[in-house]
Short mmCIF file of C-alpha atoms and ligand atoms in Angstrom, two decimals:
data_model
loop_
_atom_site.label_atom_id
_atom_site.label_comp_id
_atom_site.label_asym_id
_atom_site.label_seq_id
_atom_site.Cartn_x
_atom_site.Cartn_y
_atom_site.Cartn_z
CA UNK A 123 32.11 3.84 -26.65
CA UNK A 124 28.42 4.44 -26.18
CA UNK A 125 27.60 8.11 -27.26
CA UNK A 126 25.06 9.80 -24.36
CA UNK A 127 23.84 13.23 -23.72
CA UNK A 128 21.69 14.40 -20.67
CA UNK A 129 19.22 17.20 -20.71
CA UNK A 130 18.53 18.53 -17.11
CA UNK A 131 21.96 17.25 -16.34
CA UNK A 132 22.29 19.91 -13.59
CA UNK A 133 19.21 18.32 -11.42
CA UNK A 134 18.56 15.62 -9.59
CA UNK A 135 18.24 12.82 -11.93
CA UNK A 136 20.62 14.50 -14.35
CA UNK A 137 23.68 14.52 -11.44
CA UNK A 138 22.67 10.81 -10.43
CA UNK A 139 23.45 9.94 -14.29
CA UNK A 140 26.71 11.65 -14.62
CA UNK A 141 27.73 10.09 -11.11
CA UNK A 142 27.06 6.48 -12.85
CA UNK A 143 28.60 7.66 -16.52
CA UNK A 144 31.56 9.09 -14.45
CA UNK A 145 32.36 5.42 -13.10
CA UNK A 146 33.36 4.55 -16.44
CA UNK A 147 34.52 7.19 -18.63
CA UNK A 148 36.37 5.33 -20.83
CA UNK A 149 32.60 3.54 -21.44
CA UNK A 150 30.92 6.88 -22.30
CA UNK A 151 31.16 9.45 -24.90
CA UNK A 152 29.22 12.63 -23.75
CA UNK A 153 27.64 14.85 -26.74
CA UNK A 154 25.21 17.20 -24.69
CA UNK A 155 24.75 18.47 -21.34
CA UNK A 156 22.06 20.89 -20.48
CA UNK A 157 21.04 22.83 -17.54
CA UNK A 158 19.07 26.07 -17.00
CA UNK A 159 20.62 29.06 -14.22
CA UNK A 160 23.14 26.60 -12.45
CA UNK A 161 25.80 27.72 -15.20
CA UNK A 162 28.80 26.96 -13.08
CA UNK A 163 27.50 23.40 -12.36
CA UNK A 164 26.68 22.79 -16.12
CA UNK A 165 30.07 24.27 -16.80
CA UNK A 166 31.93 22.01 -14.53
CA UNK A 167 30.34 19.13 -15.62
CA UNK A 168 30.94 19.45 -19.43
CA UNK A 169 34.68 20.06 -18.69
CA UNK A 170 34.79 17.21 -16.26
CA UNK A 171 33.07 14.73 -18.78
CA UNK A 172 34.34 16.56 -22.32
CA UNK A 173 31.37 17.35 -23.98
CA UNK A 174 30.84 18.04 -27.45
CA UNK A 175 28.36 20.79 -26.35
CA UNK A 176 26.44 22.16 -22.99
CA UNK A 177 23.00 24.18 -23.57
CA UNK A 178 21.60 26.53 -21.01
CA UNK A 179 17.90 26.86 -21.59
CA UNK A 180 18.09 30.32 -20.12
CA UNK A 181 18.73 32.54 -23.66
CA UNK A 182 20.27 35.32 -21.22
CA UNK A 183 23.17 33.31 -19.59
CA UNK A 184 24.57 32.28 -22.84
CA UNK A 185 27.49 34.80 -22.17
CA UNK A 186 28.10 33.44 -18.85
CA UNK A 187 28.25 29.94 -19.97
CA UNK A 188 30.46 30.38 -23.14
CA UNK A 189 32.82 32.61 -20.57
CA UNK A 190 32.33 29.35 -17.82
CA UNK A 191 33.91 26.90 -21.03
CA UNK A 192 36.60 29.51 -22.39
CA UNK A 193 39.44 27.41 -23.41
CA UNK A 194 37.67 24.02 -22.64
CA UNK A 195 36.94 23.15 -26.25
CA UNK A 196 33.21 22.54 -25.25
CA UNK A 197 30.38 24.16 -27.45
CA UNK A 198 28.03 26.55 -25.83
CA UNK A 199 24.59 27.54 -26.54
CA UNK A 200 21.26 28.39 -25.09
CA UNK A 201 17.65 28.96 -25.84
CA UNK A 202 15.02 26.59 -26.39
CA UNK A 203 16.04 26.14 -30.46
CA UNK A 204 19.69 25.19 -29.27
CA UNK A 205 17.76 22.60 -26.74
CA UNK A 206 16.41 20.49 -29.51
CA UNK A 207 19.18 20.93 -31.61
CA UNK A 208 21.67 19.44 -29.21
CA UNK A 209 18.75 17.06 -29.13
CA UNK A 210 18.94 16.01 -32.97
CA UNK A 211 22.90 15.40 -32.15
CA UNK A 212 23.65 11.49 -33.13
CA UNK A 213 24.02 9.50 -29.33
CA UNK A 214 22.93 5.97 -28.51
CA UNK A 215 21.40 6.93 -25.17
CA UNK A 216 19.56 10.22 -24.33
CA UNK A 217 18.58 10.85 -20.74
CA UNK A 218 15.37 12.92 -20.68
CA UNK A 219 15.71 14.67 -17.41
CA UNK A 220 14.31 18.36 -17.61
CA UNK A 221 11.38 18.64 -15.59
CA UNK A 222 8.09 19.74 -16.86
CA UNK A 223 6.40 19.92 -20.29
CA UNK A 224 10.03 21.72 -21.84
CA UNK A 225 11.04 17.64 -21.79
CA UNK A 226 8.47 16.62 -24.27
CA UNK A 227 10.60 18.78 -27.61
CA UNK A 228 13.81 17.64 -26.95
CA UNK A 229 12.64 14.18 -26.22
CA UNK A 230 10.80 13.86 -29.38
CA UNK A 231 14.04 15.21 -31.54
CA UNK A 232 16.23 12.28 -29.31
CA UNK A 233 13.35 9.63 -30.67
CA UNK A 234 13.38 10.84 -34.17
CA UNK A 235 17.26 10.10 -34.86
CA UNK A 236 16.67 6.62 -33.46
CA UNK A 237 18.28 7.32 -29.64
CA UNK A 238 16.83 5.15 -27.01
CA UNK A 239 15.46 7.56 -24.74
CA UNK A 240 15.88 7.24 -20.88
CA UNK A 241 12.28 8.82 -19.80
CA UNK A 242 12.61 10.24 -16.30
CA UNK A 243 10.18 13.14 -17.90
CA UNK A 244 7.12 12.02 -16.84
CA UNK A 245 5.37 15.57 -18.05
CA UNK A 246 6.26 14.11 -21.53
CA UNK A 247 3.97 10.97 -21.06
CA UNK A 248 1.27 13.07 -19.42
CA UNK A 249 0.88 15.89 -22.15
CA UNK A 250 1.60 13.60 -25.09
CA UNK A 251 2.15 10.26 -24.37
CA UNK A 252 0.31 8.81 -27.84
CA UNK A 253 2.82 11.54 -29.79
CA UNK A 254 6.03 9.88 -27.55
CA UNK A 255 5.29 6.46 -28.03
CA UNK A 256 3.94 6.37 -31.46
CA UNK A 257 7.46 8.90 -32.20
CA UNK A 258 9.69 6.18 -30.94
CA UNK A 259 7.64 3.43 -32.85
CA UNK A 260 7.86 5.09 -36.21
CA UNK A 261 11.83 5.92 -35.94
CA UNK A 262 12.19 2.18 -34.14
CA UNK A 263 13.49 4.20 -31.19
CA UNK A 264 13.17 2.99 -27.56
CA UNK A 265 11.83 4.35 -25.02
CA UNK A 266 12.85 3.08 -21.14
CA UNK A 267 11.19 4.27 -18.40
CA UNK A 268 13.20 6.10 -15.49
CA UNK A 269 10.87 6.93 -13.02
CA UNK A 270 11.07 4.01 -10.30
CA UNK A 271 8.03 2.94 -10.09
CA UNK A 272 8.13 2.62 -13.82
CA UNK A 273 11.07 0.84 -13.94
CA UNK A 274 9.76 -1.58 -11.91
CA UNK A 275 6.78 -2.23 -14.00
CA UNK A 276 8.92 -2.70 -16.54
CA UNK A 277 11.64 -5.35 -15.04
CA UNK A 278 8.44 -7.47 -13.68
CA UNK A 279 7.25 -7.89 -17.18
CA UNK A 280 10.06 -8.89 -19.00
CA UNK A 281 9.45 -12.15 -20.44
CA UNK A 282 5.37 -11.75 -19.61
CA UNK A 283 3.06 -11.79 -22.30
CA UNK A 284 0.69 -8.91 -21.42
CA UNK A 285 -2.69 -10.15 -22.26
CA UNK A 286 -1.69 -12.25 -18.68
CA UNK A 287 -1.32 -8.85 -16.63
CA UNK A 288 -4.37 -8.58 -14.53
CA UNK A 289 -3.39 -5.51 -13.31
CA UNK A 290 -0.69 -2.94 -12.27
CA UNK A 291 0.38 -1.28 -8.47
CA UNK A 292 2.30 1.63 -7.90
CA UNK A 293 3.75 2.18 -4.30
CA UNK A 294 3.64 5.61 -2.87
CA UNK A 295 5.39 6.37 0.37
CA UNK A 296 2.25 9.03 1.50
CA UNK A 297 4.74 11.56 1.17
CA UNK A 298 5.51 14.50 4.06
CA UNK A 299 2.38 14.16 5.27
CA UNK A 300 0.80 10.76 5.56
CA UNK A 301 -0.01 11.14 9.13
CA UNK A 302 -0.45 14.76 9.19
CA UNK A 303 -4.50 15.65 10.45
CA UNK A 304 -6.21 16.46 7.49
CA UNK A 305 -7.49 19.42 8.88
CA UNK A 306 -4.05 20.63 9.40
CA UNK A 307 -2.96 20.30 5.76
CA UNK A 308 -4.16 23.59 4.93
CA UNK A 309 -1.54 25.24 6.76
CA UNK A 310 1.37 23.25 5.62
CA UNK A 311 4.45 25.09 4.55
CA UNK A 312 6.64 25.26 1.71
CA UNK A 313 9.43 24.07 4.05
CA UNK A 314 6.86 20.95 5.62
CA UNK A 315 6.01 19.67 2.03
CA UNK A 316 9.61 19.63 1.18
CA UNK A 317 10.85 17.43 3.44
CA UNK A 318 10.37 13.90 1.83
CA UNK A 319 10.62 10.98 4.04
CA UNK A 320 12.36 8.50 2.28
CA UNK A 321 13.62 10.32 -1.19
CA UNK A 322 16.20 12.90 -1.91
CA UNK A 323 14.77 14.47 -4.91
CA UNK A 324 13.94 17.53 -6.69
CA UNK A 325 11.48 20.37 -4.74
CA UNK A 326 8.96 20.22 -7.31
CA UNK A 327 8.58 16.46 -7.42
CA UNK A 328 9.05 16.47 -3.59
CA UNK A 329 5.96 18.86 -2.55
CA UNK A 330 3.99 16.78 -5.71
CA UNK A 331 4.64 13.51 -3.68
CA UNK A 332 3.62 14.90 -0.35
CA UNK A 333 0.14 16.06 -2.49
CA UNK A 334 0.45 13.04 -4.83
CA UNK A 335 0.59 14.39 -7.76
CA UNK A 336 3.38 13.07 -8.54
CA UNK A 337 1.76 10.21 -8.32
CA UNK A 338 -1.52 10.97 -10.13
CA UNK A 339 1.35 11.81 -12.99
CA UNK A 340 2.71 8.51 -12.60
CA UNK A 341 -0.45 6.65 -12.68
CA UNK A 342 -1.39 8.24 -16.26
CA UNK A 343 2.45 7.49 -17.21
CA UNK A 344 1.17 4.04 -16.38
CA UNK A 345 -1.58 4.05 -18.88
CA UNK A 346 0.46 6.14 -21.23
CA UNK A 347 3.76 3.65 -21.21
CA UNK A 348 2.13 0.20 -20.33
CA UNK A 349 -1.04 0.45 -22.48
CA UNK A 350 -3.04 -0.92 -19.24
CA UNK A 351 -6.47 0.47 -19.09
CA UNK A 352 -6.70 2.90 -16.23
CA UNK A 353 -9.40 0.83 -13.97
CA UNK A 354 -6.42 -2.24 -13.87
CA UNK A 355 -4.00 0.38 -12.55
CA UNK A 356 -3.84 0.92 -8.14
CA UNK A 357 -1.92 2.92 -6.09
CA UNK A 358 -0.93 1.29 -2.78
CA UNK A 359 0.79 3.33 0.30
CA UNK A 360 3.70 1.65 1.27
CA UNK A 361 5.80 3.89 3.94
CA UNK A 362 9.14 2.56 3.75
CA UNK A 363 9.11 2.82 -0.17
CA UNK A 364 11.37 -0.96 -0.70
CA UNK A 365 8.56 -2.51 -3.30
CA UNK A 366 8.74 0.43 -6.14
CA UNK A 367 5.27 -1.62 -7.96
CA UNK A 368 4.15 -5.05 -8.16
CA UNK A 369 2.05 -6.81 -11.80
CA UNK A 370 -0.69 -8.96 -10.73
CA UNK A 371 -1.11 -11.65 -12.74
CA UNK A 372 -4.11 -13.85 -13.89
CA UNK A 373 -3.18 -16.66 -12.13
CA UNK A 374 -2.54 -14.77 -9.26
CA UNK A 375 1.03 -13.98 -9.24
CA UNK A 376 2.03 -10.70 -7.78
CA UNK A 377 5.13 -10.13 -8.91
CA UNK A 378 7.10 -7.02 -6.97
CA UNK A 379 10.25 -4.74 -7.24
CA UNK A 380 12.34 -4.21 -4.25
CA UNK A 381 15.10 -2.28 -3.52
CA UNK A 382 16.82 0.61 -2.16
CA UNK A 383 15.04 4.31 -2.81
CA UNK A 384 17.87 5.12 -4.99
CA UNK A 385 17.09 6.59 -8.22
CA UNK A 386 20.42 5.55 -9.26
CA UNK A 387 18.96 1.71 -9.47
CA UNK A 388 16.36 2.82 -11.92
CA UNK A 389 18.90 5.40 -14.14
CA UNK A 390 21.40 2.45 -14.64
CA UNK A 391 18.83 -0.28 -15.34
CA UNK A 392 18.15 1.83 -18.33
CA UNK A 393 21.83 3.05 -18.61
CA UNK A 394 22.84 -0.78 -19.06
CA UNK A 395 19.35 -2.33 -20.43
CA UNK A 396 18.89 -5.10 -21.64
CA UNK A 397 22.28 -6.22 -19.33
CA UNK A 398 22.21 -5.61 -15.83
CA UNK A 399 25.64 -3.83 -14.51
CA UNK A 400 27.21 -3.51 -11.11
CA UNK A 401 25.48 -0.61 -9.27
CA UNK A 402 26.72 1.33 -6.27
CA UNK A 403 23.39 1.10 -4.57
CA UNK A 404 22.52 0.06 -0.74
CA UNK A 405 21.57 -3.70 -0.92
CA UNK A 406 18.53 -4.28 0.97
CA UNK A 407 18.49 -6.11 3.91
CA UNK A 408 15.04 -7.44 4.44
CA UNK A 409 15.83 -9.30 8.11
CA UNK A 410 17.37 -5.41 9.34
CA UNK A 411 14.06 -3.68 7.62
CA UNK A 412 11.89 -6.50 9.32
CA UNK A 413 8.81 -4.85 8.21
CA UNK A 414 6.83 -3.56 5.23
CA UNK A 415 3.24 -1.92 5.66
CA UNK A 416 0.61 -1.60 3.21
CA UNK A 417 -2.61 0.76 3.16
CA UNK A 418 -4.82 2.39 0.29
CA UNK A 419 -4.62 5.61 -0.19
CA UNK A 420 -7.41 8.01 1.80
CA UNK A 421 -9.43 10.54 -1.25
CA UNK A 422 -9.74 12.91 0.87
CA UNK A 423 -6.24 13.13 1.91
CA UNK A 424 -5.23 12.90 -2.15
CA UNK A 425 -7.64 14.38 -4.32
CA UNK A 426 -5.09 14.36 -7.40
CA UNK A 427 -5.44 10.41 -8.13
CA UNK A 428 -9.34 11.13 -8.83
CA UNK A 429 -8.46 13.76 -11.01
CA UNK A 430 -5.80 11.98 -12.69
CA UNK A 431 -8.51 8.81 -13.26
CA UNK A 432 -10.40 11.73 -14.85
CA UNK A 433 -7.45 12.44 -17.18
CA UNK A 434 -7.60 9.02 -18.18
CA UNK A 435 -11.29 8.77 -18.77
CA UNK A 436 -11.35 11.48 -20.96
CA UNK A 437 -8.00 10.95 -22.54
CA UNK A 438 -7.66 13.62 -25.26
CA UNK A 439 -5.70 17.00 -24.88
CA UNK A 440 -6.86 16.38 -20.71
CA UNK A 441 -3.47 15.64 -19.89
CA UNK A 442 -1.90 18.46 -21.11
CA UNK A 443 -4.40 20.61 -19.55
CA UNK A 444 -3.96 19.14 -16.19
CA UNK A 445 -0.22 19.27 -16.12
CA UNK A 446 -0.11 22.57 -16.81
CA UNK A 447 -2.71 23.54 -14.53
CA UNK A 448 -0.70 21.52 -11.76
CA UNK A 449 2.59 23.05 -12.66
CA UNK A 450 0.81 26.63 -12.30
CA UNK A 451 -1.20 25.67 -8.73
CA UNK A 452 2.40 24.13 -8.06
CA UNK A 453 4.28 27.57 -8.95
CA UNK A 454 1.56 29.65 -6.83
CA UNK A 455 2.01 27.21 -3.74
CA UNK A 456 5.53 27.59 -3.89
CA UNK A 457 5.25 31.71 -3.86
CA UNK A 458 2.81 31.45 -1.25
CA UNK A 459 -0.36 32.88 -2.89
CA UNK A 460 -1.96 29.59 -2.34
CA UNK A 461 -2.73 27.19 0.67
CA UNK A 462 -1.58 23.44 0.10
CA UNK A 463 -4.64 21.90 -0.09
CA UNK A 464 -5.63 24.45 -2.96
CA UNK A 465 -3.73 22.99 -5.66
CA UNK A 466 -6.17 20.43 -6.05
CA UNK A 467 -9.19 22.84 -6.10
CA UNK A 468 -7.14 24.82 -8.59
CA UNK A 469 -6.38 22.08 -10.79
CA UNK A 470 -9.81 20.67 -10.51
CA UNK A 471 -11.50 24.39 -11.53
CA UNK A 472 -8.96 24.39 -14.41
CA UNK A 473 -10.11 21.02 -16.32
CA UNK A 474 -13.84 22.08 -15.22
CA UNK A 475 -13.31 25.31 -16.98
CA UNK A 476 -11.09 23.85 -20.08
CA UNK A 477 -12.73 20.22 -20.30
CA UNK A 478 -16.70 20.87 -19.77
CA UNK A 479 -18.30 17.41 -19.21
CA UNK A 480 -19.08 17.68 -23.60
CA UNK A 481 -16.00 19.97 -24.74
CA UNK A 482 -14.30 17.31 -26.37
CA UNK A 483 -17.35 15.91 -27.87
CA UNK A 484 -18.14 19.50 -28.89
CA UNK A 485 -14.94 20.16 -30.24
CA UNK A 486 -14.69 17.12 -31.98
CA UNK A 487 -18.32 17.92 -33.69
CA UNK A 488 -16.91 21.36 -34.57
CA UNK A 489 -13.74 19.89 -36.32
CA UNK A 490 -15.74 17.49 -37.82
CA UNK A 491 -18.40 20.02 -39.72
CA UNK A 492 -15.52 22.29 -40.39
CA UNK A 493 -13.24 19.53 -42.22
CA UNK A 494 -16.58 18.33 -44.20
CA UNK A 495 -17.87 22.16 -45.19
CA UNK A 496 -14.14 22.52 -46.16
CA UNK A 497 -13.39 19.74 -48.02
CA UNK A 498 -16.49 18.41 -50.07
CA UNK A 499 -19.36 20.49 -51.27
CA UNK A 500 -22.81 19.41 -50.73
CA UNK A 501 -22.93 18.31 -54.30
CA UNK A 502 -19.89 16.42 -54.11
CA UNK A 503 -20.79 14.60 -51.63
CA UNK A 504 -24.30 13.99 -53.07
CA UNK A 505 -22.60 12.47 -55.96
CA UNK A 506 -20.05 10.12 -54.40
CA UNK A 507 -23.38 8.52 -52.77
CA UNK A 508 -25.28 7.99 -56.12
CA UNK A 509 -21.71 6.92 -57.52
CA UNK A 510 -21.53 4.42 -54.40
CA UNK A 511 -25.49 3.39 -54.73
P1 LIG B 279 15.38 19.09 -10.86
O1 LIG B 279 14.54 20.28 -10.64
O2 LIG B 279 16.35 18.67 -9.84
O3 LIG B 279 16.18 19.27 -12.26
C1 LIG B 279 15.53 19.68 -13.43
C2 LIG B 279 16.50 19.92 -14.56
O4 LIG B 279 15.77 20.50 -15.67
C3 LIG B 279 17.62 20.91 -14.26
O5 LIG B 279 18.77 20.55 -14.99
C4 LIG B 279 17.06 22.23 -14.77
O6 LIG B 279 18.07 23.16 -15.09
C5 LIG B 279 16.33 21.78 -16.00
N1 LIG B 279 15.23 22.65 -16.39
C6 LIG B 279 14.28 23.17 -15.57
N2 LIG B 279 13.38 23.88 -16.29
C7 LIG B 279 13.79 23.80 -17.59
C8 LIG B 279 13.27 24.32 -18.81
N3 LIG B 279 12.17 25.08 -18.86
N4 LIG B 279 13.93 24.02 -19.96
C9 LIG B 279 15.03 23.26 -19.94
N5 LIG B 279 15.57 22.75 -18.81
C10 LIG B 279 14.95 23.02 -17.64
O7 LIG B 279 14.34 17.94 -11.21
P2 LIG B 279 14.51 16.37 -10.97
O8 LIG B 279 14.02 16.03 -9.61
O9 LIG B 279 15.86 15.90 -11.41
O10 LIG B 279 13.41 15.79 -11.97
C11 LIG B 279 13.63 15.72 -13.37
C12 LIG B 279 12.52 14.88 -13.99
O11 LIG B 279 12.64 13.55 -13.47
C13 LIG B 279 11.12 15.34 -13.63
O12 LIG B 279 10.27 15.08 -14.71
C14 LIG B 279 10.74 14.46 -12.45
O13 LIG B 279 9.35 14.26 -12.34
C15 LIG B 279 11.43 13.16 -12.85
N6 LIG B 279 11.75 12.27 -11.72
C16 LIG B 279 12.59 12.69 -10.74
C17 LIG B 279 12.90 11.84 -9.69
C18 LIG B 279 13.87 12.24 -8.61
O14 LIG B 279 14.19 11.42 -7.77
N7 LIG B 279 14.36 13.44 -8.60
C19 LIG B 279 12.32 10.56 -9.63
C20 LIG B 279 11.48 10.15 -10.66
C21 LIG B 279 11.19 11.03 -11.71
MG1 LIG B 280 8.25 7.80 -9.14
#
């Protein structure tokens, strides 16, 4: 019996897990399930599966869920604190599934007890990948990447030494409005971007693939995960969304992923890694699909991949700041206070305003005079020179 838990079990990816864990129960013990306001869903769920414990991340509902489990032996909690603690719970297999930066905690407590950690998160790569990684490194913890392109990336290089990858493409399907006039894009709805043409996901993720950034996040989880250096890293439209990303090679290999847009592909490779198990996903049939088109991705159309090479350039805190600022331009889109095409000017004002072409160079000056004056007197440090002469 393998132990798992999910946190965001009540979204998207979380639902696409429990369908696979609820193939084989007999396979899977559950400790945690979380959710935030869909209490009756969470509820269900832990029943269904017997969980040790299901968190709401909404502090208010905690009534409402321990009332939902009444009888069911389940554990309720909620709040933030009971997130990570359900996190810190001994499992084998953690999905990270809550979407946004509120990932990054519980993922880090799932790393530190030694769980490999399912990263569908990608927020937690963007704000803190160097934290993540080196977190799973120190508590020999690993971490497998959820997100398909990811995935991908990571099935083409098994066996590959890479000091042989040349470089690294991620497909993106254009989103809801590849062949939308780009003067038109300013008046796209909340309704237009969330129509995805190939995916069934999330709304967030689904508006941040018709803008890209999703994939401007995925292309710094790239860096962040793989260790490539950004200008080895491409993004290539690819409409039907069959190849997920392809390694290049230096002797010219491409090697590619292919299959189904089924996140459920990507959720059990990691669910089974390193064996590969039975999946109920759509086989591909390559002489029905006939087809596959290819084009690079117009600037103008995306501005979020420039600003997420920008991230990588400056590396640092950037990340952070441009997640957040995204989520934010994302939230005010969604309420309709801004126009489509303004998340990208908002985003792009944001790291102007928080990352000024020196701030981290003045910043780092700053910390640096302040650790000195704090930690050595002039003297002092006179004398450990003359000591070293
Ligand atoms: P979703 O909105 O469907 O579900 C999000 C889950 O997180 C829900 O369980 C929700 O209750 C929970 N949640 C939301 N805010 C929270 C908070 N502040 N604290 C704790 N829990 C919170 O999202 P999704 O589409 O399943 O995406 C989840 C993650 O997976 C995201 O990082 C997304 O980028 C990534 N991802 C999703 C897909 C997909 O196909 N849906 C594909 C690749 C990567
Ligand atoms: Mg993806």
């Amino acid at each position: 019996m393998r132990r798992v838990s999910v946190f965001g079990a009540t979204g998207s990816i979380g639902q696409q897990t429990l369908d696979l864990v609820s193939r084989a129960p007999e396979s899977y013990d559950v400790v945690a399930l979380t959710g935030g306001r869909n209490i009756a869903r969470l509820a269900a769920d832990a029943r269904r599966l017997d969980a040790e414990i299901a968190v709401t991340a909404d502090a208010a509902l905690l009534g409402d869920l321990r009332a939902a489990l009444r009888g069911s032996g389940v554990e309720a909690s909620a709040g933030a604190a009971a997130l990570e603690e359900a996190a810190t719970r001994p499992a084998d297999w953690v999905m990270s599934a809550i979407v946004g930066a509120a990932g990054l905690a519980p993922g880090l407590k799932a790393l530190e007890q030694g769980a490999a950690l399912a990263l569908a998160n990608k927020e937690s790569l963007v704000t803190a990948g160097p934290l993540l990684m080196e977190t799973a490194k120190r508590h020999g913890a690993q971490v497998l990447p959820v997100d398909s392109e990811h995935s991908a990336i990571f099935q083409a290089l098994v066996g590959e030494d890479m000091a042989a990858v040349e470089k690294v493409i991620i497909t993106a399907s254009g989103g809801a409005f590849r062949d939308w006039p780009l003067e038109k894009l300013a008046e796209a709805s909340v309704a237009e971007a969330s129509a995805h043409p190939n995916w069934d996901m999330g709304q967030r993720i689904t508006i941040d693939s018709a803008s890209m950034f999703n994939k401007a996040l995925e292309l710094i989880e790239t860096h962040e995960y793989f260790g490539v250096s950004p200008d080895m890293i491409e993004v290539l439209v690819h409409p039907q969304s069959y190849i997920h990303a392809l390694v290049g090679f230096r002797d010219g290999a491409l090697m590619a992923h292919l299959g189904a847009p089924d996140m459920r592909h990507a959720i059990g490779y990691a669910l089974h890694y390193p064996e590969r198990a039975e999946l109920p996903v759509e086989r591909l049939d390559l002489a029905r699909v006939g087809q596959l088109d290819f084009a690079s991705p117009d600037p103008a159309r995306y501005p979020a991949l420039e600003l997420a090479h920008e991230v990588m350039r400056r590396g640092g805190l950037s990340g952070a700041v441009f997640n957040a600022a995204k989520d934010a331009a994302l939230d005010a889109f969604i309420a309709g206070q801004i126009g489509f095409t303004q998340m990208a000017d908002v985003v792009a004002e944001v790291m102007n305003r928080l990352l000024p072409d020196d701030g981290l160079i003045n910043a780092t000056m700053n910390l640096d005079n302040v650790a000195r004056a704090g930690q050595v007197s002039e003297t002092e440090a006179r004398a450990s020179i003359s000591r070293r002469n």
